[in-house]
Amino acid sequence: MKQTFVFLFLSLSYAHSVLGVCRTDTLPDRQLQRVEVYEGKKRTQLRSSVPLQSLSAEELKSLPVLQVSDAAKFFSGVQVKDYGGVGGLKTVSVRSLGAQHTAVAYDGLLLTDGQTGQIDLGKFSMEQVQTITLANGQMDDLLQPARALASGALLSLETRLPEFSAQREYHVSSRLTTGSWGLFNPSCSFSASGPRQWVGGVSAEWTQTDGHYPFDLRYGAEDAITERKKRNNTDVRALRLEAFTAKRWNSGALWKWRAYFYQSERGLPGATTYYYDHAAQRLDDRNAFVQTQYQQDFGSRWSLKASAKWNGSRQEYLDPDYKGSEGQTRNDYRQQEYYVSAALRYRPITPLAFAFSTDGFAQTMEANLTDFARPRRYTWLSALSGKYTAGWVTLNASALFTRVFERTLSGASASDRSRLSPFASVVFTPFPKENLRLRFFVKDIFRMPTFNDLYYGTVGTRTLKPEKALQYNAGVTYEKAVARWLPQLAFTVDAYYNRVSDKIVAIPTKNLFIWSMVNLGKVDIRGVDVTAQGLFCLHQDWQFRLSGNYTYQRALDVTSDEAGTAESLTYRHQIPYTPRVYASGTAALSTPWGELSYALLYSGKRYALGQNIAANRLDPYTDHSLTYRYDRSWGKHSAALLVECLNLADKNYEIVKNFPMPGRSFRVTLTYQY
Amino acid sequence: MKKKILIYLCALAGVLVACDDLTDQPQPNDGIQGGTLLETGTAEMYILSEGLFNLNNSTLARYSFSKGTWTPNWFYAMNRRDLGDTANDMDVYGSKLYVVVNVSSTVEVINLADGKVLQQISLVDENGASRQPRAIAFHEGKAYVCSFDGTVARIDTTTLQVDTLTRVGRNPEDLCVQDGKLYVSNSGGLDWEGIGVDRTVSVVDLKSFRETRKIEVGPNPGRILPGPDHTVYVATYGAQIEKGDYHLVCIDTQKDEVKVRYDEPVTEFAINDRLAYIYTFDYQRQEASIKVFDLGSGKVQRESFITDGTEMQRPYSISVNPYSGNVYLTEAYNYQVVGDVLCFSPQGKLLFRIQGVGINPNTVIFRDRDGAPVSGGGDAEPDSSMYAYADTVFEYVPAPSQYMNTSVTASGDGFTAAQVLAEANRMFRNPKQCLLSLGAWGGYITVGFRKAVKNVPDAYDLKVYGNAYYDMFGTWQDRPGGNAEPGIVWVAKDVNGNGIPDDPWYELAGSEFQNPNTIRDYQITYYRPAAGQDVRWTDNQGNEGTVPRNIYHTQASYYPEWMPDELTFRGTRLPDNAVNEPREDMPEHWVGYAYDYGYADNHPNNTDGCSLKLEWAVDQSGQPVQLDCIHFVRIYTAVNQVCGWVGETSTEIQAVENLNYGR
């Protein structure tokens, strides 16, 4: 079982194309392998007790994706807040819980930012990412760090471990992407096998763009005067360097190391202020981490996974137009995190498994702000989980215990916190012959206030409590091989109810100069997520893949309806930046002459502020993209050409008010691999 | 196949769009409900809302008192574009309205005659970076705009161009003109983390347009306003705003030095004559309060301005309507929702509230002339339906009143009787904008209609508009009460056809006609007092008393200056209708109870209580008379009472309407 899993996983990482399933003239074993890979992946999603969505390397190839955030837009139940352009901030909120409730894992370990509690997905490249998976609640896998259970949703970016053989001792890959508005994005990587089953590799990527995209600036409501303008101060230059090494033992044990370095400098174009388009603020980022993970099975019953990570980041912000006497403002923020984790799994009898994992991490933050608290946060997480699998039912349960110690080097610190967070899920397969499953989960989780929430100037409030998120989900998954021409048809439908309480919001005190963070908000979220996929075999080398996601969500502010208060004016209004309806779809046609795919994003109307009034409305938008890909291989070499046409309709829609998205643009990518 | 897919996709798209049941909610109160808002002598009001940073949602709203029209996004309606981001200040000079937009870095100059922008002036520096304009003031044909980059720009109000700039202190927050000089408060607010805030007010000589001196006033000066007797008042907010070290500082503008520094915390304030209305916030106690401060004595006159229990979440600005003396506060709630404007009487009673004016309303200004139309075209001529209203004032004889010699009594310093009558006529011709106070008992007005008011049996024939309202807290007695100031209504028919009210008068017998406490043949005489003294009266029942002065109205005399030294009135006196019902939060809470029917200014305008029937008419002996029609109406204040700090009860009249016009 375990071996099969590993095999599948590795084959998945290495599979070149799943689209061969329709072909009958390839080698039978290869074909078999591919079908298994394909089905294996889908099966994980369909069998999961929590809604799980993923995009494989193959699917990602046919999507218009440059940054991780571009891929996340194709999941259901997700709102990607995108400030536009390559350099714009991009965060993801799942099922309206808020971006701080979404954890992002890179190669198995979380990316973190204690200052804001959210990850800018625009800063992560898809280059090394093999699959991207989004789990609501938590993954079913027992053998994982406790931290993977400690969020409302988990977005995982999984990297590839290359395979080597006697005929192939190294891989080289290089890629060049170029496109509209000065986009220049080359990358190359090299990996090789060494003695004693050591493998390793390095990769480098450069991204640069001036980003001066044009847009229509409309000075008000629908019938307002409109002017064609260009975004300013949108340049980005970013360098990513990455290295990994891994050793595999014959016993199956695996030890992985990864080092990551990212540096960028960018302009901040700011909002499209009417009548004033000067922008000169700069943001420089540096982020580095080193992480390692060791995994081993002891006999057939015990498994161990141990991890450690160091993360350091620095952000420098410059406003050259600040009107203080120095004529500018320069902020410097530094963060570090040290992290260790150990997880142990025990399977006493076949249907039953238990796991215990414990994590400890220390986070620090420094800033060149007056009287900055210089917080230190020490967190200890332990999780006990259990899983029972019978033929027709799978039960999962876990309890996560969190203990947080807050310290500061300067001034008062926030209170220490401890909390127990339960999770339970169940999957039924009512009919043995049908791939129909019913799934349910409940999870009570929270997020800690961020360092900004607690300590930022006069805004931060040290007495903040954690923000709580309670999630319920009930769903159906179904899959069927309908006919030879329709070898796969799958859909999932999940209905959910979430309740966010003690929501951390900024409100002004009665003094108009001073705002503070408080645990005030309550949000009531009811929604339905639907996903569907179909694979059509049209003719030998011709196939057609369709997939669609749909989300309907009522995310209502239910803080208070007390007459005369500000809260009563937004009571039962949809929370900001949350559409009632969101949908995405892709259609990919593969032919002997390449693959042509079409991708669609649709978002219903949203509101930029809590009041659902016309003045705050953001109009619905639709984004269409076309992608053409042509692959060619000869001997051990392969090459690909990718042409993308993005936002065909050339509409500068806004996801964030006054931050227009780029209009129609083109990208061309050439890839060579050995 | 492809076609089919296309169809599916279209169908899918259709379903998706159809499911988007998110719909725009109405603004809390789209427009004004309950008809007209009353303001004396005020034609229109502009309300600037700054919106929120980065949202380009500053708005400028207009309310026309004379037409009763409300345009929440008036600037957009007139110009088909929005103001931009974070409009901080505005003011009227001549026939133009100047709006200072901080983040958009513009000054928009609007022609009030048609609402159109004449010029958009951009205030950026040599590098194209914003100067961050904050506030505007005017003097002799020039507009002065201070910007956060430490400059004051001088704009010529005819060419509408910046003609020059001068440097003042750090991050100037506000400015005002007094004694021909410009006073600029240098906050230095952006240096609070570094070298510390500024502590000075710059004095700029307007001839040379150079800073001539800096007056040290204390850390972080902000709002600055001209005061009485060669003074300027400035609020200082302390080195650290959250510490609450706020003060009100008075500058002597003849010596240009600090005269006195009051230990009175001030966040925002407005000055009306010798009174300052102060909004403060105690950060330590997390408490807000609105006080009335006497600039003459330098003492807090009232710790709590709002007297009717109206609660405000977060007042954002405070201003005084110079034409009525009413105080306007804006409500910003949590700064992220559309706010309100609340109008309070000088006594601190809520007169009306306009909801949904915009996000963070920060400036309210008033004009006594109507400017722009709501949309296109010039001001329409009053249509013939205006003839339903009495439009001629034959006599206007107000009794002594706290509103005497102000616009509420169609008068002012040095007005003659003829001027008062002319002014009363002018006001009365605009039934939506007029409010005339009749003063204490006996004060009266006589008005006439162009067309006779027919007596229609069993129907209301006349409606008298006043400013009565019901107490928002209810009353202790189980009957409507609040601000009822009943006046008795007389009617007359132009029997001799000469168009002058020299015909027999008939009283409309209201509900208290048979009340044994109603005194017929009551007579009162008021005596002109020395300046600053109460008005004494004697009556024919052997009583005497005064119309006392109060702290809200500081004019020299409450006695009509244009009248002889003694004023005698005769008529019917109704029993007192007001009761003091103390509440915990209001030790003195006066409720004026409404009589059942038959009086002016007795029930709110939106009730039948202010409509009258001609069949109630009685002659001098109290016998009913049958009138087929009438041409003239006389109304006089019918109670003789003083309600503590609220002062004398006086009937107010807005308009008299012929309900049978056109029938």
PDB file of N, CA, C and O in Angstrom, chain B residues 501-531:
ATOM      1  N   PRO B 501     -56.799  94.083   4.890  1.00  0.00           N
ATOM      2  CA  PRO B 501     -57.503  93.418   6.014  1.00  0.00           C
ATOM      3  C   PRO B 501     -58.070  94.419   7.015  1.00  0.00           C
ATOM      4  O   PRO B 501     -57.588  94.523   8.145  1.00  0.00           O
ATOM      5  N   ASP B 502     -59.075  95.181   6.563  1.00  0.00           N
ATOM      6  CA  ASP B 502     -59.745  96.117   7.474  1.00  0.00           C
ATOM      7  C   ASP B 502     -61.171  95.656   7.725  1.00  0.00           C
ATOM      8  O   ASP B 502     -62.054  96.445   7.993  1.00  0.00           O
ATOM      9  N   ASP B 503     -61.403  94.364   7.624  1.00  0.00           N
ATOM     10  CA  ASP B 503     -62.732  93.765   7.730  1.00  0.00           C
ATOM     11  C   ASP B 503     -62.861  93.078   9.093  1.00  0.00           C
ATOM     12  O   ASP B 503     -61.871  92.915   9.804  1.00  0.00           O
ATOM     13  N   PRO B 504     -64.065  92.626   9.438  1.00  0.00           N
ATOM     14  CA  PRO B 504     -64.231  91.967  10.749  1.00  0.00           C
ATOM     15  C   PRO B 504     -63.418  90.671  10.833  1.00  0.00           C
ATOM     16  O   PRO B 504     -63.363  89.904   9.880  1.00  0.00           O
ATOM     17  N   TRP B 505     -62.797  90.454  11.979  1.00  0.00           N
ATOM     18  CA  TRP B 505     -62.025  89.220  12.213  1.00  0.00           C
ATOM     19  C   TRP B 505     -62.864  88.219  12.981  1.00  0.00           C
ATOM     20  O   TRP B 505     -63.653  88.583  13.831  1.00  0.00           O
ATOM     21  N   TYR B 506     -62.642  86.938  12.678  1.00  0.00           N
ATOM     22  CA  TYR B 506     -63.315  85.848  13.411  1.00  0.00           C
ATOM     23  C   TYR B 506     -62.247  84.892  13.900  1.00  0.00           C
ATOM     24  O   TYR B 506     -61.343  84.522  13.145  1.00  0.00           O
ATOM     25  N   GLU B 507     -62.374  84.504  15.162  1.00  0.00           N
ATOM     26  CA  GLU B 507     -61.414  83.542  15.703  1.00  0.00           C
ATOM     27  C   GLU B 507     -61.827  82.144  15.288  1.00  0.00           C
ATOM     28  O   GLU B 507     -63.014  81.815  15.279  1.00  0.00           O
ATOM     29  N   LEU B 508     -60.824  81.297  14.933  1.00  0.00           N
ATOM     30  CA  LEU B 508     -61.126  79.880  14.732  1.00  0.00           C
ATOM     31  C   LEU B 508     -61.054  79.234  16.111  1.00  0.00           C
ATOM     32  O   LEU B 508     -59.998  79.235  16.751  1.00  0.00           O
ATOM     33  N   ALA B 509     -62.201  78.726  16.564  1.00  0.00           N
ATOM     34  CA  ALA B 509     -62.255  78.198  17.922  1.00  0.00           C
ATOM     35  C   ALA B 509     -61.574  76.840  17.961  1.00  0.00           C
ATOM     36  O   ALA B 509     -62.067  75.864  17.394  1.00  0.00           O
ATOM     37  N   GLY B 510     -60.464  76.774  18.615  1.00  0.00           N
ATOM     38  CA  GLY B 510     -59.742  75.519  18.742  1.00  0.00           C
ATOM     39  C   GLY B 510     -60.237  74.727  19.930  1.00  0.00           C
ATOM     40  O   GLY B 510     -61.239  75.080  20.571  1.00  0.00           O
ATOM     41  N   SER B 511     -59.533  73.696  20.241  1.00  0.00           N
ATOM     42  CA  SER B 511     -59.999  72.746  21.256  1.00  0.00           C
ATOM     43  C   SER B 511     -60.072  73.365  22.648  1.00  0.00           C
ATOM     44  O   SER B 511     -60.797  72.869  23.498  1.00  0.00           O
ATOM     45  N   GLU B 512     -59.346  74.445  22.900  1.00  0.00           N
ATOM     46  CA  GLU B 512     -59.328  75.023  24.248  1.00  0.00           C
ATOM     47  C   GLU B 512     -60.283  76.222  24.371  1.00  0.00           C
ATOM     48  O   GLU B 512     -60.219  76.958  25.362  1.00  0.00           O
ATOM     49  N   PHE B 513     -61.138  76.375  23.362  1.00  0.00           N
ATOM     50  CA  PHE B 513     -62.018  77.540  23.360  1.00  0.00           C
ATOM     51  C   PHE B 513     -62.880  77.572  24.610  1.00  0.00           C
ATOM     52  O   PHE B 513     -63.125  78.616  25.194  1.00  0.00           O
ATOM     53  N   GLN B 514     -63.365  76.369  25.020  1.00  0.00           N
ATOM     54  CA  GLN B 514     -64.260  76.303  26.184  1.00  0.00           C
ATOM     55  C   GLN B 514     -63.500  76.022  27.468  1.00  0.00           C
ATOM     56  O   GLN B 514     -64.102  75.911  28.522  1.00  0.00           O
ATOM     57  N   ASN B 515     -62.202  75.876  27.376  1.00  0.00           N
ATOM     58  CA  ASN B 515     -61.410  75.572  28.573  1.00  0.00           C
ATOM     59  C   ASN B 515     -61.581  76.704  29.585  1.00  0.00           C
ATOM     60  O   ASN B 515     -61.362  77.872  29.258  1.00  0.00           O
ATOM     61  N   PRO B 516     -61.998  76.377  30.815  1.00  0.00           N
ATOM     62  CA  PRO B 516     -62.236  77.448  31.802  1.00  0.00           C
ATOM     63  C   PRO B 516     -60.976  78.241  32.123  1.00  0.00           C
ATOM     64  O   PRO B 516     -61.061  79.385  32.595  1.00  0.00           O
ATOM     65  N   ASN B 517     -59.807  77.657  31.857  1.00  0.00           N
ATOM     66  CA  ASN B 517     -58.575  78.389  32.146  1.00  0.00           C
ATOM     67  C   ASN B 517     -58.147  79.303  31.009  1.00  0.00           C
ATOM     68  O   ASN B 517     -57.134  79.985  31.104  1.00  0.00           O
ATOM     69  N   THR B 518     -58.861  79.265  29.907  1.00  0.00           N
ATOM     70  CA  THR B 518     -58.572  80.184  28.811  1.00  0.00           C
ATOM     71  C   THR B 518     -59.078  81.575  29.183  1.00  0.00           C
ATOM     72  O   THR B 518     -60.193  81.717  29.665  1.00  0.00           O
ATOM     73  N   ILE B 519     -58.201  82.563  29.029  1.00  0.00           N
ATOM     74  CA  ILE B 519     -58.564  83.926  29.441  1.00  0.00           C
ATOM     75  C   ILE B 519     -58.888  84.762  28.203  1.00  0.00           C
ATOM     76  O   ILE B 519     -58.013  84.990  27.360  1.00  0.00           O
ATOM     77  N   ARG B 520     -60.144  85.195  28.097  1.00  0.00           N
ATOM     78  CA  ARG B 520     -60.521  86.113  27.025  1.00  0.00           C
ATOM     79  C   ARG B 520     -60.097  87.522  27.417  1.00  0.00           C
ATOM     80  O   ARG B 520     -59.913  87.812  28.587  1.00  0.00           O
ATOM     81  N   ASP B 521     -60.023  88.405  26.467  1.00  0.00           N
ATOM     82  CA  ASP B 521     -59.730  89.820  26.732  1.00  0.00           C
ATOM     83  C   ASP B 521     -58.465  89.998  27.555  1.00  0.00           C
ATOM     84  O   ASP B 521     -58.400  90.819  28.468  1.00  0.00           O
ATOM     85  N   TYR B 522     -57.505  89.146  27.273  1.00  0.00           N
ATOM     86  CA  TYR B 522     -56.208  89.282  27.941  1.00  0.00           C
ATOM     87  C   TYR B 522     -55.456  90.435  27.295  1.00  0.00           C
ATOM     88  O   TYR B 522     -55.551  90.644  26.073  1.00  0.00           O
ATOM     89  N   GLN B 523     -54.723  91.175  28.109  1.00  0.00           N
ATOM     90  CA  GLN B 523     -53.969  92.299  27.578  1.00  0.00           C
ATOM     91  C   GLN B 523     -52.609  92.353  28.250  1.00  0.00           C
ATOM     92  O   GLN B 523     -52.482  92.130  29.444  1.00  0.00           O
ATOM     93  N   ILE B 524     -51.590  92.633  27.441  1.00  0.00           N
ATOM     94  CA  ILE B 524     -50.229  92.634  27.981  1.00  0.00           C
ATOM     95  C   ILE B 524     -49.487  93.846  27.431  1.00  0.00           C
ATOM     96  O   ILE B 524     -49.761  94.281  26.298  1.00  0.00           O
ATOM     97  N   THR B 525     -48.576  94.384  28.219  1.00  0.00           N
ATOM     98  CA  THR B 525     -47.739  95.487  27.753  1.00  0.00           C
ATOM     99  C   THR B 525     -46.282  95.153  28.036  1.00  0.00           C
ATOM    100  O   THR B 525     -45.932  94.739  29.149  1.00  0.00           O
ATOM    101  N   TYR B 526     -45.467  95.283  26.996  1.00  0.00           N
ATOM    102  CA  TYR B 526     -44.025  95.051  27.140  1.00  0.00           C
ATOM    103  C   TYR B 526     -43.332  96.401  27.143  1.00  0.00           C
ATOM    104  O   TYR B 526     -43.742  97.325  26.450  1.00  0.00           O
ATOM    105  N   TYR B 527     -42.196  96.490  27.897  1.00  0.00           N
ATOM    106  CA  TYR B 527     -41.488  97.758  28.018  1.00  0.00           C
ATOM    107  C   TYR B 527     -40.073  97.614  27.508  1.00  0.00           C
ATOM    108  O   TYR B 527     -39.397  96.622  27.824  1.00  0.00           O
ATOM    109  N   ARG B 528     -39.627  98.593  26.731  1.00  0.00           N
ATOM    110  CA  ARG B 528     -38.266  98.517  26.185  1.00  0.00           C
ATOM    111  C   ARG B 528     -37.249  98.529  27.333  1.00  0.00           C
ATOM    112  O   ARG B 528     -37.280  99.430  28.176  1.00  0.00           O
ATOM    113  N   PRO B 529     -36.354  97.556  27.366  1.00  0.00           N
ATOM    114  CA  PRO B 529     -35.376  97.501  28.452  1.00  0.00           C
ATOM    115  C   PRO B 529     -34.101  98.243  28.080  1.00  0.00           C
ATOM    116  O   PRO B 529     -33.894  98.597  26.918  1.00  0.00           O
ATOM    117  N   ALA B 530     -33.249  98.463  29.078  1.00  0.00           N
ATOM    118  CA  ALA B 530     -31.898  98.940  28.795  1.00  0.00           C
ATOM    119  C   ALA B 530     -31.141  97.815  28.109  1.00  0.00           C
ATOM    120  O   ALA B 530     -31.508  96.644  28.224  1.00  0.00           O
ATOM    121  N   ALA B 531     -30.060  98.165  27.403  1.00  0.00           N
ATOM    122  CA  ALA B 531     -29.312  97.162  26.658  1.00  0.00           C
ATOM    123  C   ALA B 531     -28.856  96.045  27.595  1.00  0.00           C
ATOM    124  O   ALA B 531     -28.415  96.301  28.717  1.00  0.00           O
TER     125      ALA B 531
END
